[in-house]
mmCIF file of C-alpha atoms in Angstrom:
data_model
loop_
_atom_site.group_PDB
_atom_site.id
_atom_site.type_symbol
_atom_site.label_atom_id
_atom_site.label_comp_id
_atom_site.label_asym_id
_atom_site.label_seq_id
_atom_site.Cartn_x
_atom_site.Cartn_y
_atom_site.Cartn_z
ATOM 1 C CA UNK A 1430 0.000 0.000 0.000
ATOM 2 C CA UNK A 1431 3.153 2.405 -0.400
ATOM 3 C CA UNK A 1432 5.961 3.424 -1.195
ATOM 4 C CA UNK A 1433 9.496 4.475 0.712
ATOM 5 C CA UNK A 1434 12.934 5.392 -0.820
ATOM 6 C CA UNK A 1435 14.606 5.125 2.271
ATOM 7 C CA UNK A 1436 12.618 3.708 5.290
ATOM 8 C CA UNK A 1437 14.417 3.642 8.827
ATOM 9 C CA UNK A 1438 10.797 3.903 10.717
ATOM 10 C CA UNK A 1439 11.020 0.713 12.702
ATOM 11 C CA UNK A 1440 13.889 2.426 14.460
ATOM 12 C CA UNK A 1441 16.603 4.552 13.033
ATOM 13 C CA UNK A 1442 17.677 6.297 16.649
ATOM 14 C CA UNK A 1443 20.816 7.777 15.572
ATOM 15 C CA UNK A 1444 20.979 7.434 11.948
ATOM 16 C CA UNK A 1445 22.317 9.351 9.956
ATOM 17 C CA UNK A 1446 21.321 9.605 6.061
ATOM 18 C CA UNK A 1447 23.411 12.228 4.463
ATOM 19 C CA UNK A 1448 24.480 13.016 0.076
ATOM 20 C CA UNK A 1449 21.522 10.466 -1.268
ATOM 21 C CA UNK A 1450 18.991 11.548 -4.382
ATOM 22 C CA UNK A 1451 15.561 9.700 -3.700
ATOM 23 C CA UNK A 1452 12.954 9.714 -6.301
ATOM 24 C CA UNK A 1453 9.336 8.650 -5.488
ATOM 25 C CA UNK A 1454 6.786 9.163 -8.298
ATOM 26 C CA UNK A 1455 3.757 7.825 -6.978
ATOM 27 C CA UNK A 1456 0.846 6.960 -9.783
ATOM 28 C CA UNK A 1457 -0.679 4.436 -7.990
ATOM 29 C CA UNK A 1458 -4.791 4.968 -6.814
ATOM 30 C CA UNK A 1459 -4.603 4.616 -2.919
ATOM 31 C CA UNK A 1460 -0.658 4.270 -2.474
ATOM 32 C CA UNK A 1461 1.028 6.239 -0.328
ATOM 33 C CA UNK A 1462 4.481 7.742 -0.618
ATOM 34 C CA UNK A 1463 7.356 8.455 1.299
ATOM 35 C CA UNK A 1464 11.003 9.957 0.569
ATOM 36 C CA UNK A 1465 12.732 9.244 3.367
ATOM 37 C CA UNK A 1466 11.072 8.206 7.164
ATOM 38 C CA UNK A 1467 13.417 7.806 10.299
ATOM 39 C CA UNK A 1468 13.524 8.909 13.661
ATOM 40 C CA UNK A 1469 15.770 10.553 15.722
ATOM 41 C CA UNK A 1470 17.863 10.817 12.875
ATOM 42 C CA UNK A 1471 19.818 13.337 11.187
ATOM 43 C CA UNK A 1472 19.176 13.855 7.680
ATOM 44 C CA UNK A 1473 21.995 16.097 5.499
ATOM 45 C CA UNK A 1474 22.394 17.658 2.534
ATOM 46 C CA UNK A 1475 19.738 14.742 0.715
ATOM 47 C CA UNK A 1476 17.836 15.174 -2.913
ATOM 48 C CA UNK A 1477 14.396 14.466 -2.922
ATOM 49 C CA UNK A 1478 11.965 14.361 -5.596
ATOM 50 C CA UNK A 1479 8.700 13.337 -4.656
ATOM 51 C CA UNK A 1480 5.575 13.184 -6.555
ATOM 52 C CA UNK A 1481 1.522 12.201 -6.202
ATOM 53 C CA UNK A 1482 -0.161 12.027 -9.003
ATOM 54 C CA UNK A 1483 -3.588 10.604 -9.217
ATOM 55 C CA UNK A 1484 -5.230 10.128 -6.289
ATOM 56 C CA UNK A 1485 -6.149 12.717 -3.630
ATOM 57 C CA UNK A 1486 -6.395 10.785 -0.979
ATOM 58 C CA UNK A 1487 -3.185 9.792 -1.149
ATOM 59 C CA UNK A 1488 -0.484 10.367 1.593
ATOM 60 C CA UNK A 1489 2.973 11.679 0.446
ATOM 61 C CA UNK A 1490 6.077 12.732 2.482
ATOM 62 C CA UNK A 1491 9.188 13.881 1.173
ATOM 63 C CA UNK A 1492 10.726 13.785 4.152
ATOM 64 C CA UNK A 1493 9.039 12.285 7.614
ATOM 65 C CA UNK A 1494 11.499 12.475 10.615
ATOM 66 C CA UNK A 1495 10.157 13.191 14.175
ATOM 67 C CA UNK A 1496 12.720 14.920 16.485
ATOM 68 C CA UNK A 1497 15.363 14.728 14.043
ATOM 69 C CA UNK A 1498 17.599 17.378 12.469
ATOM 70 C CA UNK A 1499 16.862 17.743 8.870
ATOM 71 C CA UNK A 1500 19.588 20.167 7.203
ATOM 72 C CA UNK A 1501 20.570 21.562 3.942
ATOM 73 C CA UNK A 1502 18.228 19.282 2.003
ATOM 74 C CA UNK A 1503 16.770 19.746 -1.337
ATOM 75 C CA UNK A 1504 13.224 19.148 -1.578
ATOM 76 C CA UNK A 1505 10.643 19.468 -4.682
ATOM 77 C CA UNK A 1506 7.254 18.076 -4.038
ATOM 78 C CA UNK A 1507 4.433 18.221 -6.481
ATOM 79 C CA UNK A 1508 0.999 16.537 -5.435
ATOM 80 C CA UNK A 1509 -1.998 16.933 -8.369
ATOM 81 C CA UNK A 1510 -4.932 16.776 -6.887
ATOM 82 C CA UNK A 1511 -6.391 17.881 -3.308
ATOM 83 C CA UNK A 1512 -9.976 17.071 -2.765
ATOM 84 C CA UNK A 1513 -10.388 15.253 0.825
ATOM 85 C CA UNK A 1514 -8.049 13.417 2.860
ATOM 86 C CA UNK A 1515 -4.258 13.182 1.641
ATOM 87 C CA UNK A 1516 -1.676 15.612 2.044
ATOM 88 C CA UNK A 1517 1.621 16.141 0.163
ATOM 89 C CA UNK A 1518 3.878 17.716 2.968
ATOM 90 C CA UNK A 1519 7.669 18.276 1.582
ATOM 91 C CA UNK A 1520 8.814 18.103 5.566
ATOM 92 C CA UNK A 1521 6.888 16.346 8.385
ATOM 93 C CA UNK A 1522 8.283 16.288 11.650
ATOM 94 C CA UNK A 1523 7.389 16.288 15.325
ATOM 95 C CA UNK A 1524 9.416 16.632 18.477
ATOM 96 C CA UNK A 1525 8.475 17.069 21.892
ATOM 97 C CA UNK A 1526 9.633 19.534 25.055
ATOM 98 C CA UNK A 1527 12.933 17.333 25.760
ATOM 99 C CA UNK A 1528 13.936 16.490 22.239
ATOM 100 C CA UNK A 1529 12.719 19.285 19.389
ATOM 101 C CA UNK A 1530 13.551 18.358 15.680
ATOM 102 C CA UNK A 1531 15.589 21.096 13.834
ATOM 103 C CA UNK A 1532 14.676 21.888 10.509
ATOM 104 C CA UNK A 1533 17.580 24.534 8.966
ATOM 105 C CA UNK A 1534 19.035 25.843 5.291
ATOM 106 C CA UNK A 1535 16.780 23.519 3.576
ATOM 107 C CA UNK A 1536 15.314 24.537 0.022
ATOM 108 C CA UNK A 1537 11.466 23.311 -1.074
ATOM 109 C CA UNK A 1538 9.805 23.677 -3.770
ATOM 110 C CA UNK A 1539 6.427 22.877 -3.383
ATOM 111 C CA UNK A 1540 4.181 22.624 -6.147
ATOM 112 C CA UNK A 1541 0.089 22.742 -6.510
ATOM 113 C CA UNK A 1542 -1.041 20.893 -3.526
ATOM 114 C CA UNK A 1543 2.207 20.508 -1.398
ATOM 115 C CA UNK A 1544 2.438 22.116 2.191
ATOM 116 C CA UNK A 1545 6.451 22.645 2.349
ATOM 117 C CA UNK A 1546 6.890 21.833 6.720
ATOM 118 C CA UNK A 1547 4.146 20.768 8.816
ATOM 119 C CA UNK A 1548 6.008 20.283 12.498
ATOM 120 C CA UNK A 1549 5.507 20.622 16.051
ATOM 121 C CA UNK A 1550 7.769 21.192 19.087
ATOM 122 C CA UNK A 1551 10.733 22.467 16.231
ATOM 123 C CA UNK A 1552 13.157 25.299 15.161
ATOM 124 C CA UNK A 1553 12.442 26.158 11.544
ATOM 125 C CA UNK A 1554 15.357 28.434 10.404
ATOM 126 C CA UNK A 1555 16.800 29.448 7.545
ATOM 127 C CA UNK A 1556 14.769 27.564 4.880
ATOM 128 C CA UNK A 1557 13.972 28.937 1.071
ATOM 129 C CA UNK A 1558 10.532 27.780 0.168
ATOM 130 C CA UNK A 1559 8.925 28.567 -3.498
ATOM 131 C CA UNK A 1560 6.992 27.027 -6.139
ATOM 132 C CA UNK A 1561 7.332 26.906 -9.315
ATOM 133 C CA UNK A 1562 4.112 25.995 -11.423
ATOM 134 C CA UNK A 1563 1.646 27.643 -8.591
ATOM 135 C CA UNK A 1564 0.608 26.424 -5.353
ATOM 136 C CA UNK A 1565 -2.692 26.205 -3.267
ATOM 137 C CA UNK A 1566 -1.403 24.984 -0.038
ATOM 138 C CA UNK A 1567 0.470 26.194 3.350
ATOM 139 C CA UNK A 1568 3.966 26.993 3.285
ATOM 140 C CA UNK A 1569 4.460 26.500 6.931
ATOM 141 C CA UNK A 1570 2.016 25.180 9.425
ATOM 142 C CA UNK A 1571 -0.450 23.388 12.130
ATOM 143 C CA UNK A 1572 2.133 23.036 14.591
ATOM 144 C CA UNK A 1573 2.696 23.938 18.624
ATOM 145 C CA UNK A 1574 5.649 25.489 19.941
ATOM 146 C CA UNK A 1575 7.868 26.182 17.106
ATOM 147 C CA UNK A 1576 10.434 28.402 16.374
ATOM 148 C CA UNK A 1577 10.107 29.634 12.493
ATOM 149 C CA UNK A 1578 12.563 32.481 11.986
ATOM 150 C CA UNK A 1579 14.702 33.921 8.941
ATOM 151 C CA UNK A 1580 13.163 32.078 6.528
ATOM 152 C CA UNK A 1581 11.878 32.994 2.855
ATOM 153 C CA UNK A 1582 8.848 32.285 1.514
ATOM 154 C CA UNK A 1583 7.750 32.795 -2.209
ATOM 155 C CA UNK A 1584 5.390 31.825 -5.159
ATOM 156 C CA UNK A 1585 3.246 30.174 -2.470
ATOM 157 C CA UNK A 1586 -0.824 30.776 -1.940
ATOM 158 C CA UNK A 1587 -0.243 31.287 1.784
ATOM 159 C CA UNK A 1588 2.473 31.805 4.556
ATOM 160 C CA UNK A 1589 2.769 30.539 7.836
ATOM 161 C CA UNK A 1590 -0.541 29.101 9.841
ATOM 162 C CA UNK A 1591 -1.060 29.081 12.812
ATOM 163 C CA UNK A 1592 -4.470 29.344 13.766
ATOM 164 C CA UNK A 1593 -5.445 28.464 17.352
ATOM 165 C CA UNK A 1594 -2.173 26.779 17.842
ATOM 166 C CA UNK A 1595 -0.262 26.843 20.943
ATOM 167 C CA UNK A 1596 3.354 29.331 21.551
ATOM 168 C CA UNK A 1597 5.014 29.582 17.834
ATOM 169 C CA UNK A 1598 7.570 32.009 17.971
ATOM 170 C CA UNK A 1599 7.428 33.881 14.592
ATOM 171 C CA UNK A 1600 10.209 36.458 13.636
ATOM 172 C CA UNK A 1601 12.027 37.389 10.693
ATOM 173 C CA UNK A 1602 10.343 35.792 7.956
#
């Protein structure tokens, strides 16, 4: 029922993935996709293509790595269609008050229906998000204390959400 270029979700605590080029085209009705997953990880200076095509209830990661440090990665996500329950997000990641992930000096492009980082409990810093044939989604979003800060957002339908969420600290942007 999916798809994984590099899968470390069964453990991974220390891992460190660094210089690969994952491609993940997903075409498949009701198969979802995933670049790379680990877990307390860190993940450097990585290529990722990922893609969802037909269906839109289709789940698709580039990158899903809970309080992990994800760094200098390139990132292009393009997801077709958005009508009810899948989500394209480029970065998905959630830490918690002892161990936040760090997500730094990464460049997304996130096309159509792609959210570029959906995370909670994380420093966002530094990251160059775009798109480049429209988008309709978040850039950033959804999470609880986060730090987002010195980041760049362009080309994108809207910025960073954070609708009755809990203690984001938003500067710089």
């Amino acid at each position: 029922g999916y798809k994984r270029g590099i899968d470390g979700d069964s453990g991974g605590m220390n891992s460190v993935i660094n210089n690969n080029y994952v491609y993940v085209r997903n075409t498949d009705d009701w198969q979802d996709a995933w670049g790379i997953i680990c877990h307390d990880c860190e993940i450097q200076a990585d290529t990722i293509y990922i893609w969802g095509i037909n269906n839109d209830d289709q789940t698709v990661r580039g990158i899903r790595a809970d309080r992990s440090k994800i760094t200098d990665c390139y990132i292009e996500a393009y997801k077709q269609y958005q009508d009810s329950g899948g989500q394209l997000f480029a970065i998905e990641s959630y830490g918690n008050v002892s161990n936040r992930s760090h997500i730094i000096r990464n460049s997304i492009i996130a096309n159509r229906y792609s959210s570029a980082i959906w995370a909670s409990y994380a420093y966002i810093e530094e990251n160059i998000i775009s798109s480049t044939s429209g988008n309709y989604q978040w850039s950033i979003g959804n999470g609880d204390y986060n730090v987002i800060k010195n980041n760049v957002i362009t080309d994108m339908q809207d910025g960073i959400y954070c609708y009755q969420r809990k203690d984001n600290v938003i500067t710089s942007n």
